[in-house]
Every structure is written in structure tokens, then in C-alpha cells.
Amino acid sequence: MALIRESILKKESSYTTIFSDVCVANLFTQAHSAMIRAGNELEELLTKHTRHSVQPPSKKKKSVYYEDLILPMSGCTFIPKLTVKGYPGVENTNLDIAVADGDSKIIYTIEMKDGSNFDTKKSKAEREKLQNLTAWLSEMHPDWTVVPKIILWQCRDISDASFKDKLAQPWLTTGRSAESILGVTFDCVEQSRKAHRDQNVKDFLLEAR
């Protein structure tokens, strides 16, 4: 999880447009920055907690490049940050997570979202990226079924999600519903985030006084 206190202010807060107190405005900027970092750190936590085997990043890279992708003969492999470059139609595509199930011959192409709020443009962009990558992987691995998923981790009910793209609706799932795919237990992951959440409440209330 991300701590508000670790958010570094690099410029004047834009929240001064609604708060006359600069300290309060800065506090909201720091909280917003922490929320963004929390989404990125969620993927790291899932990598840490998964029961699947994890494919490490490509040499001298921060992600697994497609050329180095190893599909398992059996069992499941968790691939954090899959990168595809230099292939027509999917140039410079970065996928949050892929999970390859060697027993069922299924590759899950996954976009992770900590929350569930999207504007129309972002929803469409997410769908198009997954759609293109899924189609390309299906061609590259005809013996495998490629299944796209958009996991809204904190969302309790998909019907409440503000994901506007109707074509991607069948791909949406909650964090709890995706436990078996990711090889994690939702409550265990959330418990590991609780300490920072509690600390953020204390820090926020202290600074807001």
C-alpha cells in the first residue's frame, strides 16, 4: 500500500483552486498521489502473494518481454508486466498481468484496476488494447485459448462499475471473483494493505487539523 507521507510535492497543488489553505491543498495532492501509487503497488502485492509460479522479468528489463515468455506444460505461471514490441498491430503494448494455465491451455490477458471508475475514452482504450493483444496471441498460440479480463480489484458488484465500453462488459470481474485466476486470496492481499490505510487515516487527520 502507499503512504500519504511518502508523497513528494514537486509543484504547487492544483487543489488551491478549492482550498484557501495551502497546507490542506497540498495534503489532498499527496493523498491523490498515494492513491495512484497504490494501484501500481497492487500488482507488486499480487506478484508477492500468488501461489502460481512467477516468471521473472527479462534480463535487464522491468517486465517480461514476449520473446522470453515461457508457457507452462502444466500448472499456472503468473507473468507480471508482459511487454510486446515490434509486432504489427500490437506495437509497444504493455499488459499488467498474464496468467498461463498449462493444464487448461488458457492464457489470461489481464488489466488490473484498483478502483472501478473510468471515463468513456479510457474504457474504450483499455478494451481495444486487450482486444488487439488477445487476437494476436491467439494467432501466435493456436493451441491455447486466450481470455481477456479486466479485474476491478476493489469493486464489490460489477453492476456498480462505471466502465462505459459495452463490448468489454463480459471481461469485467471483481478481485474476489478472480482469486483462482490470480492464485491469491483477496482478504490476505487486503490485510497486507491495512496497516498503511490505518496510518494514512492518522496522518491525514493530524495534518488536516
PDB file of C-alpha atoms in Angstrom:
ATOM      1  CA  MET A   1       0.000   0.000   0.000  1.00  0.00           C
ATOM      2  CA  ALA A   2       1.098   3.630  -0.414  1.00  0.00           C
ATOM      3  CA  LEU A   3       1.625   6.094   2.422  1.00  0.00           C
ATOM      4  CA  ILE A   4       0.456   9.687   2.053  1.00  0.00           C
ATOM      5  CA  ARG A   5       3.501  10.871   3.985  1.00  0.00           C
ATOM      6  CA  GLU A   6       5.776   9.457   1.270  1.00  0.00           C
ATOM      7  CA  SER A   7       4.172  11.553  -1.482  1.00  0.00           C
ATOM      8  CA  ILE A   8       6.627  14.214  -2.650  1.00  0.00           C
ATOM      9  CA  LEU A   9       5.246  17.584  -3.733  1.00  0.00           C
ATOM     10  CA  LYS A  10       7.051  18.759  -6.867  1.00  0.00           C
ATOM     11  CA  LYS A  11       4.947  21.849  -7.548  1.00  0.00           C
ATOM     12  CA  GLU A  12       2.133  23.928  -6.124  1.00  0.00           C
ATOM     13  CA  SER A  13      -1.023  21.924  -5.540  1.00  0.00           C
ATOM     14  CA  SER A  14      -3.854  22.422  -8.026  1.00  0.00           C
ATOM     15  CA  TYR A  15      -6.247  21.925  -5.105  1.00  0.00           C
ATOM     16  CA  THR A  16      -5.643  25.578  -4.166  1.00  0.00           C
ATOM     17  CA  THR A  17      -8.500  26.262  -6.586  1.00  0.00           C
ATOM     18  CA  ILE A  18     -10.933  24.880  -3.994  1.00  0.00           C
ATOM     19  CA  PHE A  19      -8.979  25.289  -0.728  1.00  0.00           C
ATOM     20  CA  SER A  20      -7.723  28.634   0.582  1.00  0.00           C
ATOM     21  CA  ASP A  21      -5.307  26.830   2.925  1.00  0.00           C
ATOM     22  CA  VAL A  22      -2.163  25.732   1.043  1.00  0.00           C
ATOM     23  CA  CYS A  23      -1.397  23.015   3.587  1.00  0.00           C
ATOM     24  CA  VAL A  24      -4.821  21.445   3.102  1.00  0.00           C
ATOM     25  CA  ALA A  25      -4.458  21.696  -0.686  1.00  0.00           C
ATOM     26  CA  ASN A  26      -1.051  20.003  -0.507  1.00  0.00           C
ATOM     27  CA  LEU A  27      -2.490  17.263   1.685  1.00  0.00           C
ATOM     28  CA  PHE A  28      -5.123  16.405  -0.931  1.00  0.00           C
ATOM     29  CA  THR A  29      -2.463  16.357  -3.661  1.00  0.00           C
ATOM     30  CA  GLN A  30      -0.369  13.973  -1.578  1.00  0.00           C
ATOM     31  CA  ALA A  31      -3.413  11.762  -0.986  1.00  0.00           C
ATOM     32  CA  HIS A  32      -4.161  11.687  -4.721  1.00  0.00           C
ATOM     33  CA  SER A  33      -0.549  10.747  -5.477  1.00  0.00           C
ATOM     34  CA  ALA A  34      -0.693   7.962  -2.881  1.00  0.00           C
ATOM     35  CA  MET A  35      -3.872   6.603  -4.470  1.00  0.00           C
ATOM     36  CA  ILE A  36      -2.154   6.353  -7.868  1.00  0.00           C
ATOM     37  CA  ARG A  37       0.864   4.622  -6.322  1.00  0.00           C
ATOM     38  CA  ALA A  38      -1.447   2.201  -4.510  1.00  0.00           C
ATOM     39  CA  GLY A  39      -2.748   0.969  -7.845  1.00  0.00           C
ATOM     40  CA  ASN A  40       0.769   0.317  -9.098  1.00  0.00           C
ATOM     41  CA  GLU A  41       1.786  -1.381  -5.864  1.00  0.00           C
ATOM     42  CA  LEU A  42      -1.254  -3.677  -6.044  1.00  0.00           C
ATOM     43  CA  GLU A  43       0.372  -5.518  -8.939  1.00  0.00           C
ATOM     44  CA  GLU A  44       3.531  -5.966  -6.875  1.00  0.00           C
ATOM     45  CA  LEU A  45       1.491  -7.366  -3.988  1.00  0.00           C
ATOM     46  CA  LEU A  46      -0.298  -9.813  -6.273  1.00  0.00           C
ATOM     47  CA  THR A  47       3.068 -10.999  -7.566  1.00  0.00           C
ATOM     48  CA  LYS A  48       4.216 -11.474  -3.975  1.00  0.00           C
ATOM     49  CA  HIS A  49       1.067 -13.296  -2.820  1.00  0.00           C
ATOM     50  CA  THR A  50       0.302 -15.513  -5.810  1.00  0.00           C
ATOM     51  CA  ARG A  51       0.514 -19.272  -5.373  1.00  0.00           C
ATOM     52  CA  HIS A  52       1.390 -19.672  -9.046  1.00  0.00           C
ATOM     53  CA  SER A  53       4.974 -19.872 -10.220  1.00  0.00           C
ATOM     54  CA  VAL A  54       6.195 -16.419 -11.262  1.00  0.00           C
ATOM     55  CA  GLN A  55       8.211 -15.755 -14.394  1.00  0.00           C
ATOM     56  CA  PRO A  56      10.875 -13.156 -13.581  1.00  0.00           C
ATOM     57  CA  PRO A  57      11.445 -10.084 -15.786  1.00  0.00           C
ATOM     58  CA  SER A  58      13.576 -10.353 -18.905  1.00  0.00           C
ATOM     59  CA  LYS A  59      17.277  -9.672 -18.400  1.00  0.00           C
ATOM     60  CA  LYS A  60      17.938  -6.007 -17.569  1.00  0.00           C
ATOM     61  CA  LYS A  61      14.225  -5.217 -18.010  1.00  0.00           C
ATOM     62  CA  LYS A  62      11.360  -4.408 -15.655  1.00  0.00           C
ATOM     63  CA  SER A  63       8.905  -6.677 -17.452  1.00  0.00           C
ATOM     64  CA  VAL A  64       8.715  -9.997 -19.262  1.00  0.00           C
ATOM     65  CA  TYR A  65       9.267  -9.416 -22.977  1.00  0.00           C
ATOM     66  CA  TYR A  66       7.184 -11.611 -25.257  1.00  0.00           C
ATOM     67  CA  GLU A  67      10.310 -13.188 -26.770  1.00  0.00           C
ATOM     68  CA  ASP A  68      11.148 -14.559 -23.313  1.00  0.00           C
ATOM     69  CA  LEU A  69       7.644 -15.767 -22.469  1.00  0.00           C
ATOM     70  CA  ILE A  70       7.588 -19.385 -21.292  1.00  0.00           C
ATOM     71  CA  LEU A  71       4.218 -21.135 -21.374  1.00  0.00           C
ATOM     72  CA  PRO A  72       3.970 -23.969 -18.830  1.00  0.00           C
ATOM     73  CA  MET A  73       3.330 -27.587 -19.755  1.00  0.00           C
ATOM     74  CA  SER A  74       1.280 -27.916 -16.562  1.00  0.00           C
ATOM     75  CA  GLY A  75       0.287 -25.753 -13.630  1.00  0.00           C
ATOM     76  CA  CYS A  76      -0.041 -21.979 -13.766  1.00  0.00           C
ATOM     77  CA  THR A  77       2.525 -19.276 -14.412  1.00  0.00           C
ATOM     78  CA  PHE A  78       1.991 -15.691 -13.281  1.00  0.00           C
ATOM     79  CA  ILE A  79       3.609 -13.185 -15.660  1.00  0.00           C
ATOM     80  CA  PRO A  80       3.791  -9.642 -14.284  1.00  0.00           C
ATOM     81  CA  LYS A  81       4.135  -6.863 -16.835  1.00  0.00           C
ATOM     82  CA  LEU A  82       4.153  -8.567 -20.221  1.00  0.00           C
ATOM     83  CA  THR A  83       5.644  -6.350 -22.939  1.00  0.00           C
ATOM     84  CA  VAL A  84       5.148  -6.830 -26.673  1.00  0.00           C
ATOM     85  CA  LYS A  85       7.238  -4.712 -29.042  1.00  0.00           C
ATOM     86  CA  GLY A  86       7.925  -4.696 -32.745  1.00  0.00           C
ATOM     87  CA  TYR A  87       4.969  -6.794 -33.879  1.00  0.00           C
ATOM     88  CA  PRO A  88       2.421  -5.313 -36.323  1.00  0.00           C
ATOM     89  CA  GLY A  89      -0.848  -4.444 -34.645  1.00  0.00           C
ATOM     90  CA  VAL A  90       0.434  -4.704 -31.068  1.00  0.00           C
ATOM     91  CA  GLU A  91       3.493  -2.449 -31.147  1.00  0.00           C
ATOM     92  CA  ASN A  92       4.598  -1.205 -27.731  1.00  0.00           C
ATOM     93  CA  THR A  93       1.861  -2.999 -25.807  1.00  0.00           C
ATOM     94  CA  ASN A  94       2.292  -3.355 -22.051  1.00  0.00           C
ATOM     95  CA  LEU A  95      -0.009  -5.743 -20.220  1.00  0.00           C
ATOM     96  CA  ASP A  96      -0.429  -5.526 -16.445  1.00  0.00           C
ATOM     97  CA  ILE A  97      -0.521  -9.292 -15.883  1.00  0.00           C
ATOM     98  CA  ALA A  98      -0.787 -12.504 -17.852  1.00  0.00           C
ATOM     99  CA  VAL A  99      -1.569 -15.892 -16.348  1.00  0.00           C
ATOM    100  CA  ALA A 100      -0.880 -19.047 -18.347  1.00  0.00           C
ATOM    101  CA  ASP A 101      -2.682 -22.217 -17.238  1.00  0.00           C
ATOM    102  CA  GLY A 102      -0.803 -25.176 -18.696  1.00  0.00           C
ATOM    103  CA  ASP A 103      -3.441 -27.715 -17.656  1.00  0.00           C
ATOM    104  CA  SER A 104      -6.350 -25.940 -19.354  1.00  0.00           C
ATOM    105  CA  LYS A 105      -4.232 -24.354 -22.097  1.00  0.00           C
ATOM    106  CA  ILE A 106      -5.630 -20.914 -21.295  1.00  0.00           C
ATOM    107  CA  ILE A 107      -3.775 -17.608 -21.345  1.00  0.00           C
ATOM    108  CA  TYR A 108      -5.478 -14.854 -19.367  1.00  0.00           C
ATOM    109  CA  THR A 109      -4.605 -11.342 -20.551  1.00  0.00           C
ATOM    110  CA  ILE A 110      -5.308  -9.098 -17.580  1.00  0.00           C
ATOM    111  CA  GLU A 111      -5.628  -5.393 -16.934  1.00  0.00           C
ATOM    112  CA  MET A 112      -5.720  -4.612 -13.209  1.00  0.00           C
ATOM    113  CA  LYS A 113      -7.602  -1.669 -11.720  1.00  0.00           C
ATOM    114  CA  ASP A 114      -7.666  -0.928  -8.014  1.00  0.00           C
ATOM    115  CA  GLY A 115     -10.917   1.027  -8.348  1.00  0.00           C
ATOM    116  CA  SER A 116     -13.820   0.919 -10.784  1.00  0.00           C
ATOM    117  CA  ASN A 117     -14.229   4.426 -12.183  1.00  0.00           C
ATOM    118  CA  PHE A 118     -13.420   5.053 -15.853  1.00  0.00           C
ATOM    119  CA  ASP A 119     -14.297   7.722 -18.351  1.00  0.00           C
ATOM    120  CA  THR A 120     -15.504   6.673 -21.793  1.00  0.00           C
ATOM    121  CA  LYS A 121     -12.175   7.238 -23.566  1.00  0.00           C
ATOM    122  CA  LYS A 122     -10.187   5.180 -21.052  1.00  0.00           C
ATOM    123  CA  SER A 123     -12.710   2.346 -21.168  1.00  0.00           C
ATOM    124  CA  LYS A 124     -12.502   2.190 -24.947  1.00  0.00           C
ATOM    125  CA  ALA A 125      -8.691   2.350 -24.934  1.00  0.00           C
ATOM    126  CA  GLU A 126      -8.438  -0.491 -22.404  1.00  0.00           C
ATOM    127  CA  ARG A 127     -10.816  -2.628 -24.442  1.00  0.00           C
ATOM    128  CA  GLU A 128      -9.040  -2.003 -27.740  1.00  0.00           C
ATOM    129  CA  LYS A 129      -5.638  -2.815 -26.271  1.00  0.00           C
ATOM    130  CA  LEU A 130      -6.847  -6.087 -24.761  1.00  0.00           C
ATOM    131  CA  GLN A 131      -8.824  -6.953 -27.870  1.00  0.00           C
ATOM    132  CA  ASN A 132      -5.826  -6.486 -30.173  1.00  0.00           C
ATOM    133  CA  LEU A 133      -3.417  -8.325 -27.885  1.00  0.00           C
ATOM    134  CA  THR A 134      -5.839 -11.204 -27.321  1.00  0.00           C
ATOM    135  CA  ALA A 135      -6.372 -11.662 -31.063  1.00  0.00           C
ATOM    136  CA  TRP A 136      -2.622 -11.526 -31.729  1.00  0.00           C
ATOM    137  CA  LEU A 137      -1.759 -14.046 -29.003  1.00  0.00           C
ATOM    138  CA  SER A 138      -4.477 -16.358 -30.320  1.00  0.00           C
ATOM    139  CA  GLU A 139      -2.767 -16.335 -33.715  1.00  0.00           C
ATOM    140  CA  MET A 140       0.669 -16.865 -32.189  1.00  0.00           C
ATOM    141  CA  HIS A 141      -0.527 -19.729 -29.966  1.00  0.00           C
ATOM    142  CA  PRO A 142      -3.370 -21.502 -31.814  1.00  0.00           C
ATOM    143  CA  ASP A 143      -3.316 -24.434 -29.368  1.00  0.00           C
ATOM    144  CA  TRP A 144      -4.185 -22.088 -26.498  1.00  0.00           C
ATOM    145  CA  THR A 145      -7.366 -20.193 -25.671  1.00  0.00           C
ATOM    146  CA  VAL A 146      -6.710 -16.546 -24.876  1.00  0.00           C
ATOM    147  CA  VAL A 147      -9.179 -14.949 -22.458  1.00  0.00           C
ATOM    148  CA  PRO A 148      -9.188 -11.181 -21.740  1.00  0.00           C
ATOM    149  CA  LYS A 149     -10.000  -9.963 -18.249  1.00  0.00           C
ATOM    150  CA  ILE A 150     -10.340  -6.512 -16.687  1.00  0.00           C
ATOM    151  CA  ILE A 151     -10.148  -7.019 -12.940  1.00  0.00           C
ATOM    152  CA  LEU A 152     -11.675  -4.262 -10.820  1.00  0.00           C
ATOM    153  CA  TRP A 153      -9.993  -5.234  -7.580  1.00  0.00           C
ATOM    154  CA  GLN A 154     -11.966  -3.200  -5.035  1.00  0.00           C
ATOM    155  CA  CYS A 155     -15.290  -3.391  -6.852  1.00  0.00           C
ATOM    156  CA  ARG A 156     -17.903  -5.404  -4.948  1.00  0.00           C
ATOM    157  CA  ASP A 157     -20.512  -5.595  -7.689  1.00  0.00           C
ATOM    158  CA  ILE A 158     -19.707  -5.297 -11.398  1.00  0.00           C
ATOM    159  CA  SER A 159     -23.097  -3.684 -11.990  1.00  0.00           C
ATOM    160  CA  ASP A 160     -21.841  -0.698  -9.948  1.00  0.00           C
ATOM    161  CA  ALA A 161     -18.707  -0.195 -12.081  1.00  0.00           C
ATOM    162  CA  SER A 162     -18.555   2.905 -14.265  1.00  0.00           C
ATOM    163  CA  PHE A 163     -16.915   1.095 -17.176  1.00  0.00           C
ATOM    164  CA  LYS A 164     -18.669   2.585 -20.194  1.00  0.00           C
ATOM    165  CA  ASP A 165     -17.480   0.353 -23.029  1.00  0.00           C
ATOM    166  CA  LYS A 166     -20.261  -2.188 -23.588  1.00  0.00           C
ATOM    167  CA  LEU A 167     -18.107  -4.532 -25.690  1.00  0.00           C
ATOM    168  CA  ALA A 168     -15.793  -5.106 -22.722  1.00  0.00           C
ATOM    169  CA  GLN A 169     -18.548  -5.773 -20.189  1.00  0.00           C
ATOM    170  CA  PRO A 170     -18.143  -9.595 -20.404  1.00  0.00           C
ATOM    171  CA  TRP A 171     -14.472  -9.219 -19.482  1.00  0.00           C
ATOM    172  CA  LEU A 172     -15.105  -7.387 -16.206  1.00  0.00           C
ATOM    173  CA  THR A 173     -14.689  -9.190 -12.912  1.00  0.00           C
ATOM    174  CA  THR A 174     -14.098  -8.319  -9.274  1.00  0.00           C
ATOM    175  CA  GLY A 175     -10.987  -9.064  -7.263  1.00  0.00           C
ATOM    176  CA  ARG A 176     -12.762 -11.726  -5.234  1.00  0.00           C
ATOM    177  CA  SER A 177     -14.061 -13.431  -8.352  1.00  0.00           C
ATOM    178  CA  ALA A 178     -10.555 -13.504  -9.842  1.00  0.00           C
ATOM    179  CA  GLU A 179      -8.870 -15.207  -6.877  1.00  0.00           C
ATOM    180  CA  SER A 180      -8.392 -18.545  -8.641  1.00  0.00           C
ATOM    181  CA  ILE A 181      -7.081 -16.942 -11.838  1.00  0.00           C
ATOM    182  CA  LEU A 182      -4.534 -14.836  -9.958  1.00  0.00           C
ATOM    183  CA  GLY A 183      -3.719 -17.552  -7.436  1.00  0.00           C
ATOM    184  CA  VAL A 184      -4.302 -15.243  -4.459  1.00  0.00           C
ATOM    185  CA  THR A 185      -6.713 -14.822  -1.571  1.00  0.00           C
ATOM    186  CA  PHE A 186      -8.414 -11.432  -1.718  1.00  0.00           C
ATOM    187  CA  ASP A 187      -8.584 -10.986   2.063  1.00  0.00           C
ATOM    188  CA  CYS A 188      -4.908 -11.835   2.533  1.00  0.00           C
ATOM    189  CA  VAL A 189      -3.860  -9.229  -0.022  1.00  0.00           C
ATOM    190  CA  GLU A 190      -6.129  -6.624   1.556  1.00  0.00           C
ATOM    191  CA  GLN A 191      -4.868  -7.421   5.051  1.00  0.00           C
ATOM    192  CA  SER A 192      -1.357  -6.630   3.919  1.00  0.00           C
ATOM    193  CA  ARG A 193      -2.588  -3.167   2.835  1.00  0.00           C
ATOM    194  CA  LYS A 194      -4.497  -2.429   6.048  1.00  0.00           C
ATOM    195  CA  ALA A 195      -1.545  -1.105   8.079  1.00  0.00           C
ATOM    196  CA  HIS A 196      -0.843   1.632   5.552  1.00  0.00           C
ATOM    197  CA  ARG A 197      -4.524   2.506   5.274  1.00  0.00           C
ATOM    198  CA  ASP A 198      -4.740   2.932   9.043  1.00  0.00           C
ATOM    199  CA  GLN A 199      -1.575   5.047   9.054  1.00  0.00           C
ATOM    200  CA  ASN A 200      -2.942   7.218   6.252  1.00  0.00           C
ATOM    201  CA  VAL A 201      -6.049   7.973   8.332  1.00  0.00           C
ATOM    202  CA  LYS A 202      -3.898   9.048  11.283  1.00  0.00           C
ATOM    203  CA  ASP A 203      -1.590  11.180   9.135  1.00  0.00           C
ATOM    204  CA  PHE A 204      -4.467  12.806   7.248  1.00  0.00           C
ATOM    205  CA  LEU A 205      -6.385  13.742  10.376  1.00  0.00           C
ATOM    206  CA  LEU A 206      -3.214  15.036  12.043  1.00  0.00           C
ATOM    207  CA  GLU A 207      -2.252  17.229   9.073  1.00  0.00           C
ATOM    208  CA  ALA A 208      -5.811  18.456   8.488  1.00  0.00           C
ATOM    209  CA  ARG A 209      -6.142  19.912  11.975  1.00  0.00           C
TER     210      ARG A 209
END
